[in-house]
């Protein structure tokens, strides 16, 4: 695990003096004006912030789905200009192809990024990832036959099958009921431990961020969006949600974070 005590963590992603603005009908809306952020290898970073604080815009720029207006985003010495297979994004709305089965949805991604593998190797690779998210029994089902939680597990399996350097998750569990959500949080953590996957997770949920992340970046939006606070989450991995919820430090940190976000929200209301 990437922990604050790791002596010499390797930088994976460097966001430097990032600027982003949108111009619509001649009016310019500046979202970021000089944001800096470093993410280290094998780190789990959560980006928290209220609606409109720029979380999705930042993640989409890291994914290469959105252009930057200034500054740079560099992944392992390579500047990000467009989407690439070393960064996989998981969306809230699953983004599965409805006419393909679970197996075929994942296979499509594998075919695209692993052309050097034999057909048998690719099929084994897909099966292995289906097993990883415990969906063996649903391998030949279409997305319409699956629950929301199952669809999201397909999305996770598909993203991990591509073996990205960086996994980007934009509110991936936002549409799920609390129990399915908790189960998937645990499964994502399990994959994080097994694969040493570097992850950036965008979420509104303070408890989710504290339960999962090594470090939490809280965005605030006044005139422009910026990093309001960085929290190094002090709890050892692997984490147990039941024990953590009873931990006084967990509750203290949760309350402090909520208060801070409320204050940022108030400031935004005043500014807008
Ligand atoms: N295509 C666009 N054109 C103009 N402004 C945009 C565009 N996309 C986003 N914005 C603006 O950028 C700001 C940040 O939006 P963003 O969606 O990144 O916030 P967010 O924190 O992800 O919000 P939410 O939690 O509601 O998803 C908002 O003020 C939004 O209006």
PDB file of C-alpha atoms and ligand atoms in Angstrom:
ATOM      1  CA  UNK A   1       0.000   0.000   0.000  1.00  0.00           C
ATOM      2  CA  UNK A   2       1.030   3.537  -0.576  1.00  0.00           C
ATOM      3  CA  UNK A   3       1.078   5.036   2.886  1.00  0.00           C
ATOM      4  CA  UNK A   4       2.345   8.357   4.147  1.00  0.00           C
ATOM      5  CA  UNK A   5       5.180   6.444   5.801  1.00  0.00           C
ATOM      6  CA  UNK A   6       6.489   4.992   2.530  1.00  0.00           C
ATOM      7  CA  UNK A   7       9.903   6.538   2.225  1.00  0.00           C
ATOM      8  CA  UNK A   8      10.335   7.034  -1.449  1.00  0.00           C
ATOM      9  CA  UNK A   9       7.036   6.716  -3.304  1.00  0.00           C
ATOM     10  CA  UNK A  10       7.272   6.906  -7.088  1.00  0.00           C
ATOM     11  CA  UNK A  11       5.333   9.669  -8.801  1.00  0.00           C
ATOM     12  CA  UNK A  12       2.885   8.282 -11.343  1.00  0.00           C
ATOM     13  CA  UNK A  13       0.803  11.300 -12.286  1.00  0.00           C
ATOM     14  CA  UNK A  14       1.763  14.960 -12.134  1.00  0.00           C
ATOM     15  CA  UNK A  15      -0.762  17.702 -12.694  1.00  0.00           C
ATOM     16  CA  UNK A  16       1.032  21.040 -12.933  1.00  0.00           C
ATOM     17  CA  UNK A  17      -0.505  24.503 -13.021  1.00  0.00           C
ATOM     18  CA  UNK A  18      -3.597  23.089 -14.669  1.00  0.00           C
ATOM     19  CA  UNK A  19      -6.000  25.519 -16.238  1.00  0.00           C
ATOM     20  CA  UNK A  20      -9.426  24.853 -17.642  1.00  0.00           C
ATOM     21  CA  UNK A  21     -11.958  27.227 -19.041  1.00  0.00           C
ATOM     22  CA  UNK A  22     -15.118  26.875 -21.074  1.00  0.00           C
ATOM     23  CA  UNK A  23     -16.285  29.514 -23.490  1.00  0.00           C
ATOM     24  CA  UNK A  24     -19.960  29.443 -24.380  1.00  0.00           C
ATOM     25  CA  UNK A  25     -21.628  32.178 -26.431  1.00  0.00           C
ATOM     26  CA  UNK A  26     -18.660  34.498 -25.910  1.00  0.00           C
ATOM     27  CA  UNK A  27     -18.733  34.139 -22.101  1.00  0.00           C
ATOM     28  CA  UNK A  28     -15.703  32.507 -20.483  1.00  0.00           C
ATOM     29  CA  UNK A  29     -16.107  30.339 -17.407  1.00  0.00           C
ATOM     30  CA  UNK A  30     -12.792  29.633 -15.669  1.00  0.00           C
ATOM     31  CA  UNK A  31     -12.939  26.329 -13.769  1.00  0.00           C
ATOM     32  CA  UNK A  32      -9.271  25.740 -12.821  1.00  0.00           C
ATOM     33  CA  UNK A  33      -6.529  28.334 -12.789  1.00  0.00           C
ATOM     34  CA  UNK A  34      -3.293  26.711 -11.655  1.00  0.00           C
ATOM     35  CA  UNK A  35      -4.085  23.410  -9.951  1.00  0.00           C
ATOM     36  CA  UNK A  36      -1.189  21.167  -8.854  1.00  0.00           C
ATOM     37  CA  UNK A  37      -1.596  17.530  -7.863  1.00  0.00           C
ATOM     38  CA  UNK A  38       0.736  14.537  -7.663  1.00  0.00           C
ATOM     39  CA  UNK A  39      -0.467  10.933  -7.431  1.00  0.00           C
ATOM     40  CA  UNK A  40       1.989   8.232  -6.431  1.00  0.00           C
ATOM     41  CA  UNK A  41       2.223   4.654  -7.658  1.00  0.00           C
ATOM     42  CA  UNK A  42      -0.069   2.266  -5.772  1.00  0.00           C
ATOM     43  CA  UNK A  43      -1.884   5.136  -4.112  1.00  0.00           C
ATOM     44  CA  UNK A  44      -5.655   5.314  -3.670  1.00  0.00           C
ATOM     45  CA  UNK A  45      -6.709   8.937  -3.960  1.00  0.00           C
ATOM     46  CA  UNK A  46     -10.274  10.110  -3.441  1.00  0.00           C
ATOM     47  CA  UNK A  47     -11.453  13.441  -4.798  1.00  0.00           C
ATOM     48  CA  UNK A  48     -14.251  14.860  -2.695  1.00  0.00           C
ATOM     49  CA  UNK A  49     -16.214  18.007  -3.277  1.00  0.00           C
ATOM     50  CA  UNK A  50     -19.734  19.281  -3.601  1.00  0.00           C
ATOM     51  CA  UNK A  51     -21.573  19.457  -6.887  1.00  0.00           C
ATOM     52  CA  UNK A  52     -19.886  21.834  -9.319  1.00  0.00           C
ATOM     53  CA  UNK A  53     -16.503  21.859  -7.575  1.00  0.00           C
ATOM     54  CA  UNK A  54     -14.805  20.467 -10.678  1.00  0.00           C
ATOM     55  CA  UNK A  55     -14.273  16.800  -9.729  1.00  0.00           C
ATOM     56  CA  UNK A  56     -15.538  15.307 -12.992  1.00  0.00           C
ATOM     57  CA  UNK A  57     -13.807  17.927 -15.104  1.00  0.00           C
ATOM     58  CA  UNK A  58     -10.488  17.136 -13.425  1.00  0.00           C
ATOM     59  CA  UNK A  59     -10.972  13.377 -13.831  1.00  0.00           C
ATOM     60  CA  UNK A  60     -12.044  13.741 -17.463  1.00  0.00           C
ATOM     61  CA  UNK A  61      -8.919  15.786 -18.198  1.00  0.00           C
ATOM     62  CA  UNK A  62      -6.764  13.078 -16.595  1.00  0.00           C
ATOM     63  CA  UNK A  63      -8.629  10.513 -18.721  1.00  0.00           C
ATOM     64  CA  UNK A  64      -7.907  12.635 -21.806  1.00  0.00           C
ATOM     65  CA  UNK A  65     -11.627  12.990 -22.520  1.00  0.00           C
ATOM     66  CA  UNK A  66     -11.461  16.745 -22.005  1.00  0.00           C
ATOM     67  CA  UNK A  67      -8.741  19.101 -23.247  1.00  0.00           C
ATOM     68  CA  UNK A  68      -6.703  21.236 -20.856  1.00  0.00           C
ATOM     69  CA  UNK A  69      -6.576  25.016 -21.383  1.00  0.00           C
ATOM     70  CA  UNK A  70      -3.116  25.416 -19.848  1.00  0.00           C
ATOM     71  CA  UNK A  71      -0.543  23.656 -17.674  1.00  0.00           C
ATOM     72  CA  UNK A  72       0.075  19.947 -18.046  1.00  0.00           C
ATOM     73  CA  UNK A  73      -0.950  16.467 -16.961  1.00  0.00           C
ATOM     74  CA  UNK A  74       1.912  13.989 -17.181  1.00  0.00           C
ATOM     75  CA  UNK A  75       1.667  10.230 -16.620  1.00  0.00           C
ATOM     76  CA  UNK A  76       5.024   8.475 -16.326  1.00  0.00           C
ATOM     77  CA  UNK A  77       6.836  11.237 -18.244  1.00  0.00           C
ATOM     78  CA  UNK A  78       4.239  11.310 -21.029  1.00  0.00           C
ATOM     79  CA  UNK A  79       1.932  14.261 -21.417  1.00  0.00           C
ATOM     80  CA  UNK A  80      -1.741  13.335 -21.612  1.00  0.00           C
ATOM     81  CA  UNK A  81      -3.425  14.672 -24.717  1.00  0.00           C
ATOM     82  CA  UNK A  82      -6.097  12.061 -25.426  1.00  0.00           C
ATOM     83  CA  UNK A  83      -7.569   8.857 -23.962  1.00  0.00           C
ATOM     84  CA  UNK A  84      -5.190   5.910 -23.708  1.00  0.00           C
ATOM     85  CA  UNK A  85      -5.242   2.327 -22.531  1.00  0.00           C
ATOM     86  CA  UNK A  86      -2.942   3.110 -19.597  1.00  0.00           C
ATOM     87  CA  UNK A  87      -5.845   5.059 -18.038  1.00  0.00           C
ATOM     88  CA  UNK A  88      -9.218   3.367 -17.734  1.00  0.00           C
ATOM     89  CA  UNK A  89     -12.304   5.198 -16.581  1.00  0.00           C
ATOM     90  CA  UNK A  90     -15.320   3.685 -14.850  1.00  0.00           C
ATOM     91  CA  UNK A  91     -18.492   5.741 -15.091  1.00  0.00           C
ATOM     92  CA  UNK A  92     -21.583   5.858 -12.918  1.00  0.00           C
ATOM     93  CA  UNK A  93     -23.815   4.810 -15.824  1.00  0.00           C
ATOM     94  CA  UNK A  94     -21.793   1.638 -16.616  1.00  0.00           C
ATOM     95  CA  UNK A  95     -21.270   2.390 -20.350  1.00  0.00           C
ATOM     96  CA  UNK A  96     -21.717  -1.260 -21.393  1.00  0.00           C
ATOM     97  CA  UNK A  97     -22.786  -2.208 -24.895  1.00  0.00           C
ATOM     98  CA  UNK A  98     -26.359  -3.520 -24.494  1.00  0.00           C
ATOM     99  CA  UNK A  99     -26.245  -5.967 -27.409  1.00  0.00           C
ATOM    100  CA  UNK A 100     -23.179  -7.805 -26.087  1.00  0.00           C
ATOM    101  CA  UNK A 101     -22.963 -10.289 -23.208  1.00  0.00           C
ATOM    102  CA  UNK A 102     -20.827  -9.698 -20.124  1.00  0.00           C
ATOM    103  CA  UNK A 103     -18.090 -11.856 -21.645  1.00  0.00           C
ATOM    104  CA  UNK A 104     -18.282 -10.067 -24.997  1.00  0.00           C
ATOM    105  CA  UNK A 105     -18.233  -6.593 -23.430  1.00  0.00           C
ATOM    106  CA  UNK A 106     -14.973  -7.389 -21.668  1.00  0.00           C
ATOM    107  CA  UNK A 107     -13.562  -9.315 -24.626  1.00  0.00           C
ATOM    108  CA  UNK A 108     -14.087  -6.308 -26.895  1.00  0.00           C
ATOM    109  CA  UNK A 109     -11.801  -4.194 -24.721  1.00  0.00           C
ATOM    110  CA  UNK A 110      -9.229  -6.989 -24.467  1.00  0.00           C
ATOM    111  CA  UNK A 111      -9.243  -7.503 -28.269  1.00  0.00           C
ATOM    112  CA  UNK A 112      -8.527  -3.835 -28.720  1.00  0.00           C
ATOM    113  CA  UNK A 113      -5.628  -3.451 -26.317  1.00  0.00           C
ATOM    114  CA  UNK A 114      -4.069  -6.923 -26.324  1.00  0.00           C
ATOM    115  CA  UNK A 115      -3.740  -7.848 -29.993  1.00  0.00           C
ATOM    116  CA  UNK A 116      -0.505  -9.747 -29.265  1.00  0.00           C
ATOM    117  CA  UNK A 117      -2.359 -12.420 -27.233  1.00  0.00           C
ATOM    118  CA  UNK A 118      -3.697 -15.593 -28.850  1.00  0.00           C
ATOM    119  CA  UNK A 119      -7.475 -16.090 -28.989  1.00  0.00           C
ATOM    120  CA  UNK A 120      -7.274 -18.676 -26.202  1.00  0.00           C
ATOM    121  CA  UNK A 121      -5.160 -16.390 -24.027  1.00  0.00           C
ATOM    122  CA  UNK A 122      -7.624 -13.549 -24.519  1.00  0.00           C
ATOM    123  CA  UNK A 123     -10.575 -15.748 -23.596  1.00  0.00           C
ATOM    124  CA  UNK A 124      -8.780 -16.986 -20.484  1.00  0.00           C
ATOM    125  CA  UNK A 125      -7.904 -13.422 -19.566  1.00  0.00           C
ATOM    126  CA  UNK A 126     -11.562 -12.372 -19.855  1.00  0.00           C
ATOM    127  CA  UNK A 127     -12.734 -15.377 -17.789  1.00  0.00           C
ATOM    128  CA  UNK A 128     -10.153 -14.608 -15.129  1.00  0.00           C
ATOM    129  CA  UNK A 129     -11.466 -11.050 -14.794  1.00  0.00           C
ATOM    130  CA  UNK A 130     -15.089 -12.208 -14.726  1.00  0.00           C
ATOM    131  CA  UNK A 131     -14.136 -14.527 -11.860  1.00  0.00           C
ATOM    132  CA  UNK A 132     -12.339 -11.707 -10.100  1.00  0.00           C
ATOM    133  CA  UNK A 133     -15.603  -9.799  -9.682  1.00  0.00           C
ATOM    134  CA  UNK A 134     -17.543 -13.031  -8.999  1.00  0.00           C
ATOM    135  CA  UNK A 135     -19.726 -12.882 -12.109  1.00  0.00           C
ATOM    136  CA  UNK A 136     -19.106 -16.361 -13.544  1.00  0.00           C
ATOM    137  CA  UNK A 137     -22.818 -17.205 -13.516  1.00  0.00           C
ATOM    138  CA  UNK A 138     -23.658 -14.069 -15.500  1.00  0.00           C
ATOM    139  CA  UNK A 139     -20.935 -14.352 -18.162  1.00  0.00           C
ATOM    140  CA  UNK A 140     -23.410 -15.015 -20.978  1.00  0.00           C
ATOM    141  CA  UNK A 141     -26.047 -12.521 -19.901  1.00  0.00           C
ATOM    142  CA  UNK A 142     -26.746  -9.170 -21.529  1.00  0.00           C
ATOM    143  CA  UNK A 143     -26.542  -5.964 -19.444  1.00  0.00           C
ATOM    144  CA  UNK A 144     -30.363  -5.654 -19.401  1.00  0.00           C
ATOM    145  CA  UNK A 145     -30.510  -8.909 -17.423  1.00  0.00           C
ATOM    146  CA  UNK A 146     -28.186  -7.610 -14.694  1.00  0.00           C
ATOM    147  CA  UNK A 147     -28.710  -5.500 -11.556  1.00  0.00           C
ATOM    148  CA  UNK A 148     -26.949  -2.140 -11.246  1.00  0.00           C
ATOM    149  CA  UNK A 149     -24.326  -3.609  -8.927  1.00  0.00           C
ATOM    150  CA  UNK A 150     -23.618  -6.434 -11.366  1.00  0.00           C
ATOM    151  CA  UNK A 151     -23.311  -4.004 -14.275  1.00  0.00           C
ATOM    152  CA  UNK A 152     -20.815  -1.965 -12.311  1.00  0.00           C
ATOM    153  CA  UNK A 153     -18.808  -5.114 -11.560  1.00  0.00           C
ATOM    154  CA  UNK A 154     -18.663  -5.769 -15.318  1.00  0.00           C
ATOM    155  CA  UNK A 155     -17.373  -2.211 -15.770  1.00  0.00           C
ATOM    156  CA  UNK A 156     -14.704  -2.801 -13.133  1.00  0.00           C
ATOM    157  CA  UNK A 157     -13.691  -6.154 -14.658  1.00  0.00           C
ATOM    158  CA  UNK A 158     -13.508  -4.595 -18.109  1.00  0.00           C
ATOM    159  CA  UNK A 159     -11.352  -1.709 -16.888  1.00  0.00           C
ATOM    160  CA  UNK A 160      -8.990  -3.993 -14.976  1.00  0.00           C
ATOM    161  CA  UNK A 161      -8.718  -6.492 -17.847  1.00  0.00           C
ATOM    162  CA  UNK A 162      -6.977  -3.767 -19.813  1.00  0.00           C
ATOM    163  CA  UNK A 163      -4.364  -3.587 -17.023  1.00  0.00           C
ATOM    164  CA  UNK A 164      -4.196   0.188 -16.799  1.00  0.00           C
ATOM    165  CA  UNK A 165      -1.535   2.069 -14.870  1.00  0.00           C
ATOM    166  CA  UNK A 166      -4.257   4.254 -13.471  1.00  0.00           C
ATOM    167  CA  UNK A 167      -7.883   3.426 -12.743  1.00  0.00           C
ATOM    168  CA  UNK A 168     -10.209   6.424 -12.788  1.00  0.00           C
ATOM    169  CA  UNK A 169     -13.617   6.126 -11.178  1.00  0.00           C
ATOM    170  CA  UNK A 170     -16.254   8.841 -11.477  1.00  0.00           C
ATOM    171  CA  UNK A 171     -18.874   8.265  -8.751  1.00  0.00           C
ATOM    172  CA  UNK A 172     -18.997   4.595  -9.760  1.00  0.00           C
ATOM    173  CA  UNK A 173     -21.250   3.506  -6.907  1.00  0.00           C
ATOM    174  CA  UNK A 174     -23.514   6.550  -6.788  1.00  0.00           C
ATOM    175  CA  UNK A 175     -26.545   4.811  -8.293  1.00  0.00           C
ATOM    176  CA  UNK A 176     -26.454   1.774  -6.019  1.00  0.00           C
ATOM    177  CA  UNK A 177     -28.325   1.001  -2.809  1.00  0.00           C
ATOM    178  CA  UNK A 178     -26.240   1.257   0.397  1.00  0.00           C
ATOM    179  CA  UNK A 179     -25.763  -2.512   0.788  1.00  0.00           C
ATOM    180  CA  UNK A 180     -24.679  -3.153  -2.787  1.00  0.00           C
ATOM    181  CA  UNK A 181     -22.517  -0.079  -2.514  1.00  0.00           C
ATOM    182  CA  UNK A 182     -20.783  -1.374   0.622  1.00  0.00           C
ATOM    183  CA  UNK A 183     -20.183  -4.752  -0.996  1.00  0.00           C
ATOM    184  CA  UNK A 184     -18.665  -3.174  -4.078  1.00  0.00           C
ATOM    185  CA  UNK A 185     -16.488  -0.869  -1.991  1.00  0.00           C
ATOM    186  CA  UNK A 186     -15.089  -3.989  -0.345  1.00  0.00           C
ATOM    187  CA  UNK A 187     -14.554  -5.663  -3.713  1.00  0.00           C
ATOM    188  CA  UNK A 188     -12.765  -2.631  -5.103  1.00  0.00           C
ATOM    189  CA  UNK A 189     -10.531  -2.564  -2.018  1.00  0.00           C
ATOM    190  CA  UNK A 190      -9.828  -6.274  -2.470  1.00  0.00           C
ATOM    191  CA  UNK A 191      -8.728  -5.608  -6.059  1.00  0.00           C
ATOM    192  CA  UNK A 192      -6.663  -2.666  -4.881  1.00  0.00           C
ATOM    193  CA  UNK A 193      -4.801  -4.937  -2.465  1.00  0.00           C
ATOM    194  CA  UNK A 194      -4.361  -7.791  -4.939  1.00  0.00           C
ATOM    195  CA  UNK A 195      -3.380  -5.745  -7.976  1.00  0.00           C
ATOM    196  CA  UNK A 196      -1.563  -2.838  -6.328  1.00  0.00           C
ATOM    197  CA  UNK A 197      -3.681  -0.718  -8.624  1.00  0.00           C
ATOM    198  CA  UNK A 198      -3.303   3.060  -8.516  1.00  0.00           C
ATOM    199  CA  UNK A 199      -6.797   4.532  -8.251  1.00  0.00           C
ATOM    200  CA  UNK A 200      -8.392   7.961  -8.377  1.00  0.00           C
ATOM    201  CA  UNK A 201     -11.981   7.897  -7.159  1.00  0.00           C
ATOM    202  CA  UNK A 202     -14.366  10.827  -7.463  1.00  0.00           C
ATOM    203  CA  UNK A 203     -17.093  10.713  -4.856  1.00  0.00           C
ATOM    204  CA  UNK A 204     -19.543  12.877  -2.892  1.00  0.00           C
ATOM    205  CA  UNK A 205     -19.475  10.437  -0.024  1.00  0.00           C
ATOM    206  CA  UNK A 206     -17.152  11.316   2.867  1.00  0.00           C
ATOM    207  CA  UNK A 207     -17.464   7.896   4.487  1.00  0.00           C
ATOM    208  CA  UNK A 208     -16.630   6.147   1.220  1.00  0.00           C
ATOM    209  CA  UNK A 209     -13.544   8.311   0.788  1.00  0.00           C
ATOM    210  CA  UNK A 210     -12.365   7.682   4.360  1.00  0.00           C
ATOM    211  CA  UNK A 211     -13.002   3.979   4.114  1.00  0.00           C
ATOM    212  CA  UNK A 212     -11.167   3.490   0.846  1.00  0.00           C
ATOM    213  CA  UNK A 213      -8.539   6.137   0.179  1.00  0.00           C
ATOM    214  CA  UNK A 214      -4.966   6.695   1.341  1.00  0.00           C
ATOM    215  CA  UNK A 215      -5.365  10.380   0.653  1.00  0.00           C
ATOM    216  CA  UNK A 216      -8.373  12.627   0.145  1.00  0.00           C
ATOM    217  CA  UNK A 217      -8.261  15.770  -1.967  1.00  0.00           C
ATOM    218  CA  UNK A 218     -11.141  18.117  -1.174  1.00  0.00           C
ATOM    219  CA  UNK A 219     -11.970  20.515  -3.970  1.00  0.00           C
ATOM    220  CA  UNK A 220     -13.658  23.803  -3.275  1.00  0.00           C
ATOM    221  CA  UNK A 221     -15.117  26.188  -5.819  1.00  0.00           C
ATOM    222  CA  UNK A 222     -15.059  29.893  -5.172  1.00  0.00           C
ATOM    223  CA  UNK A 223     -14.307  32.033  -8.212  1.00  0.00           C
ATOM    224  CA  UNK A 224     -12.310  29.099  -9.515  1.00  0.00           C
ATOM    225  CA  UNK A 225     -11.974  25.537  -8.257  1.00  0.00           C
ATOM    226  CA  UNK A 226      -8.949  24.678  -6.153  1.00  0.00           C
ATOM    227  CA  UNK A 227      -7.723  22.166  -3.605  1.00  0.00           C
ATOM    228  CA  UNK A 228      -9.196  23.203  -0.272  1.00  0.00           C
ATOM    229  CA  UNK A 229      -7.586  20.531   1.845  1.00  0.00           C
ATOM    230  CA  UNK A 230      -5.604  17.311   1.591  1.00  0.00           C
ATOM    231  CA  UNK A 231      -6.256  14.620   4.186  1.00  0.00           C
ATOM    232  CA  UNK A 232      -3.811  11.760   4.736  1.00  0.00           C
ATOM    233  CA  UNK A 233      -6.104   8.970   5.900  1.00  0.00           C
ATOM    234  CA  UNK A 234      -4.391   7.426   8.922  1.00  0.00           C
ATOM    235  CA  UNK A 235      -6.023   3.963   8.922  1.00  0.00           C
ATOM    236  CA  UNK A 236      -4.015   0.852   8.080  1.00  0.00           C
ATOM    237  CA  UNK A 237      -5.057  -1.398   5.193  1.00  0.00           C
ATOM    238  CA  UNK A 238      -6.786  -3.795   4.915  1.00  0.00           C
ATOM    239  CA  UNK A 239      -9.691  -1.881   6.357  1.00  0.00           C
ATOM    240  CA  UNK A 240     -12.741  -3.310   8.019  1.00  0.00           C
ATOM    241  CA  UNK A 241     -15.801  -1.089   7.588  1.00  0.00           C
ATOM    242  CA  UNK A 242     -17.540  -2.279  10.756  1.00  0.00           C
ATOM    243  CA  UNK A 243     -14.496  -1.711  12.955  1.00  0.00           C
ATOM    244  CA  UNK A 244     -13.707   1.618  11.308  1.00  0.00           C
ATOM    245  CA  UNK A 245     -17.219   2.936  11.889  1.00  0.00           C
ATOM    246  CA  UNK A 246     -16.754   2.297  15.589  1.00  0.00           C
ATOM    247  CA  UNK A 247     -13.325   3.935  15.624  1.00  0.00           C
ATOM    248  CA  UNK A 248     -13.489   7.351  17.381  1.00  0.00           C
ATOM    249  CA  UNK A 249     -10.797   8.773  15.070  1.00  0.00           C
ATOM    250  CA  UNK A 250     -12.824   7.718  12.020  1.00  0.00           C
ATOM    251  CA  UNK A 251     -15.904   9.527  13.298  1.00  0.00           C
ATOM    252  CA  UNK A 252     -13.889  12.579  14.294  1.00  0.00           C
ATOM    253  CA  UNK A 253     -12.314  12.777  10.845  1.00  0.00           C
ATOM    254  CA  UNK A 254     -15.670  12.211   9.169  1.00  0.00           C
ATOM    255  CA  UNK A 255     -17.276  15.057  11.142  1.00  0.00           C
ATOM    256  CA  UNK A 256     -14.366  17.423  10.501  1.00  0.00           C
ATOM    257  CA  UNK A 257     -14.476  16.657   6.785  1.00  0.00           C
ATOM    258  CA  UNK A 258     -18.235  17.157   6.583  1.00  0.00           C
ATOM    259  CA  UNK A 259     -17.933  20.494   8.400  1.00  0.00           C
ATOM    260  CA  UNK A 260     -15.239  21.627   6.023  1.00  0.00           C
ATOM    261  CA  UNK A 261     -17.298  20.658   2.995  1.00  0.00           C
ATOM    262  CA  UNK A 262     -20.297  22.505   4.420  1.00  0.00           C
ATOM    263  CA  UNK A 263     -18.131  25.592   4.851  1.00  0.00           C
ATOM    264  CA  UNK A 264     -16.887  25.309   1.244  1.00  0.00           C
ATOM    265  CA  UNK A 265     -20.465  24.922   0.083  1.00  0.00           C
ATOM    266  CA  UNK A 266     -21.521  28.069   1.974  1.00  0.00           C
ATOM    267  CA  UNK A 267     -18.592  30.002   0.463  1.00  0.00           C
ATOM    268  CA  UNK A 268     -19.650  28.879  -3.010  1.00  0.00           C
ATOM    269  CA  UNK A 269     -23.229  30.036  -2.389  1.00  0.00           C
ATOM    270  CA  UNK A 270     -21.950  33.446  -1.276  1.00  0.00           C
ATOM    271  CA  UNK A 271     -19.660  33.683  -4.294  1.00  0.00           C
ATOM    272  CA  UNK A 272     -22.296  32.707  -6.867  1.00  0.00           C
TER     273      UNK A 272
HETATM  274  N1  LIG B   1     -19.086  21.608 -21.088  1.00  0.00           N
HETATM  275  C1  LIG B   1     -19.114  22.575 -20.162  1.00  0.00           C
HETATM  276  N2  LIG B   1     -19.327  23.863 -20.510  1.00  0.00           N
HETATM  277  C2  LIG B   1     -19.338  24.849 -19.590  1.00  0.00           C
HETATM  278  N3  LIG B   1     -19.156  24.639 -18.268  1.00  0.00           N
HETATM  279  C3  LIG B   1     -18.959  23.392 -17.860  1.00  0.00           C
HETATM  280  C4  LIG B   1     -18.917  22.279 -18.764  1.00  0.00           C
HETATM  281  N4  LIG B   1     -18.681  21.140 -18.043  1.00  0.00           N
HETATM  282  C5  LIG B   1     -18.586  21.533 -16.761  1.00  0.00           C
HETATM  283  N5  LIG B   1     -18.752  22.868 -16.642  1.00  0.00           N
HETATM  284  C6  LIG B   1     -18.694  23.648 -15.400  1.00  0.00           C
HETATM  285  O1  LIG B   1     -17.545  23.254 -14.679  1.00  0.00           O
HETATM  286  C7  LIG B   1     -17.788  23.285 -13.272  1.00  0.00           C
HETATM  287  C8  LIG B   1     -17.369  21.976 -12.677  1.00  0.00           C
HETATM  288  O2  LIG B   1     -18.221  20.942 -13.144  1.00  0.00           O
HETATM  289  P1  LIG B   1     -17.959  19.412 -12.791  1.00  0.00           P
HETATM  290  O3  LIG B   1     -18.992  18.609 -13.504  1.00  0.00           O
HETATM  291  O4  LIG B   1     -16.549  19.094 -13.028  1.00  0.00           O
HETATM  292  O5  LIG B   1     -18.245  19.409 -11.226  1.00  0.00           O
HETATM  293  P2  LIG B   1     -18.424  18.165 -10.264  1.00  0.00           P
HETATM  294  O6  LIG B   1     -17.726  18.528  -9.003  1.00  0.00           O
HETATM  295  O7  LIG B   1     -18.010  16.917 -10.933  1.00  0.00           O
HETATM  296  O8  LIG B   1     -19.992  18.160 -10.033  1.00  0.00           O
HETATM  297  P3  LIG B   1     -20.981  16.922  -9.747  1.00  0.00           P
HETATM  298  O9  LIG B   1     -20.605  16.419  -8.407  1.00  0.00           O
HETATM  299  O10 LIG B   1     -22.329  17.563  -9.767  1.00  0.00           O
HETATM  300  O11 LIG B   1     -20.786  15.933 -10.839  1.00  0.00           O
HETATM  301  C9  LIG B   1     -19.265  23.633 -13.107  1.00  0.00           C
HETATM  302  O12 LIG B   1     -19.366  24.993 -12.800  1.00  0.00           O
HETATM  303  C10 LIG B   1     -19.846  23.338 -14.455  1.00  0.00           C
HETATM  304  O13 LIG B   1     -20.941  24.187 -14.702  1.00  0.00           O
END
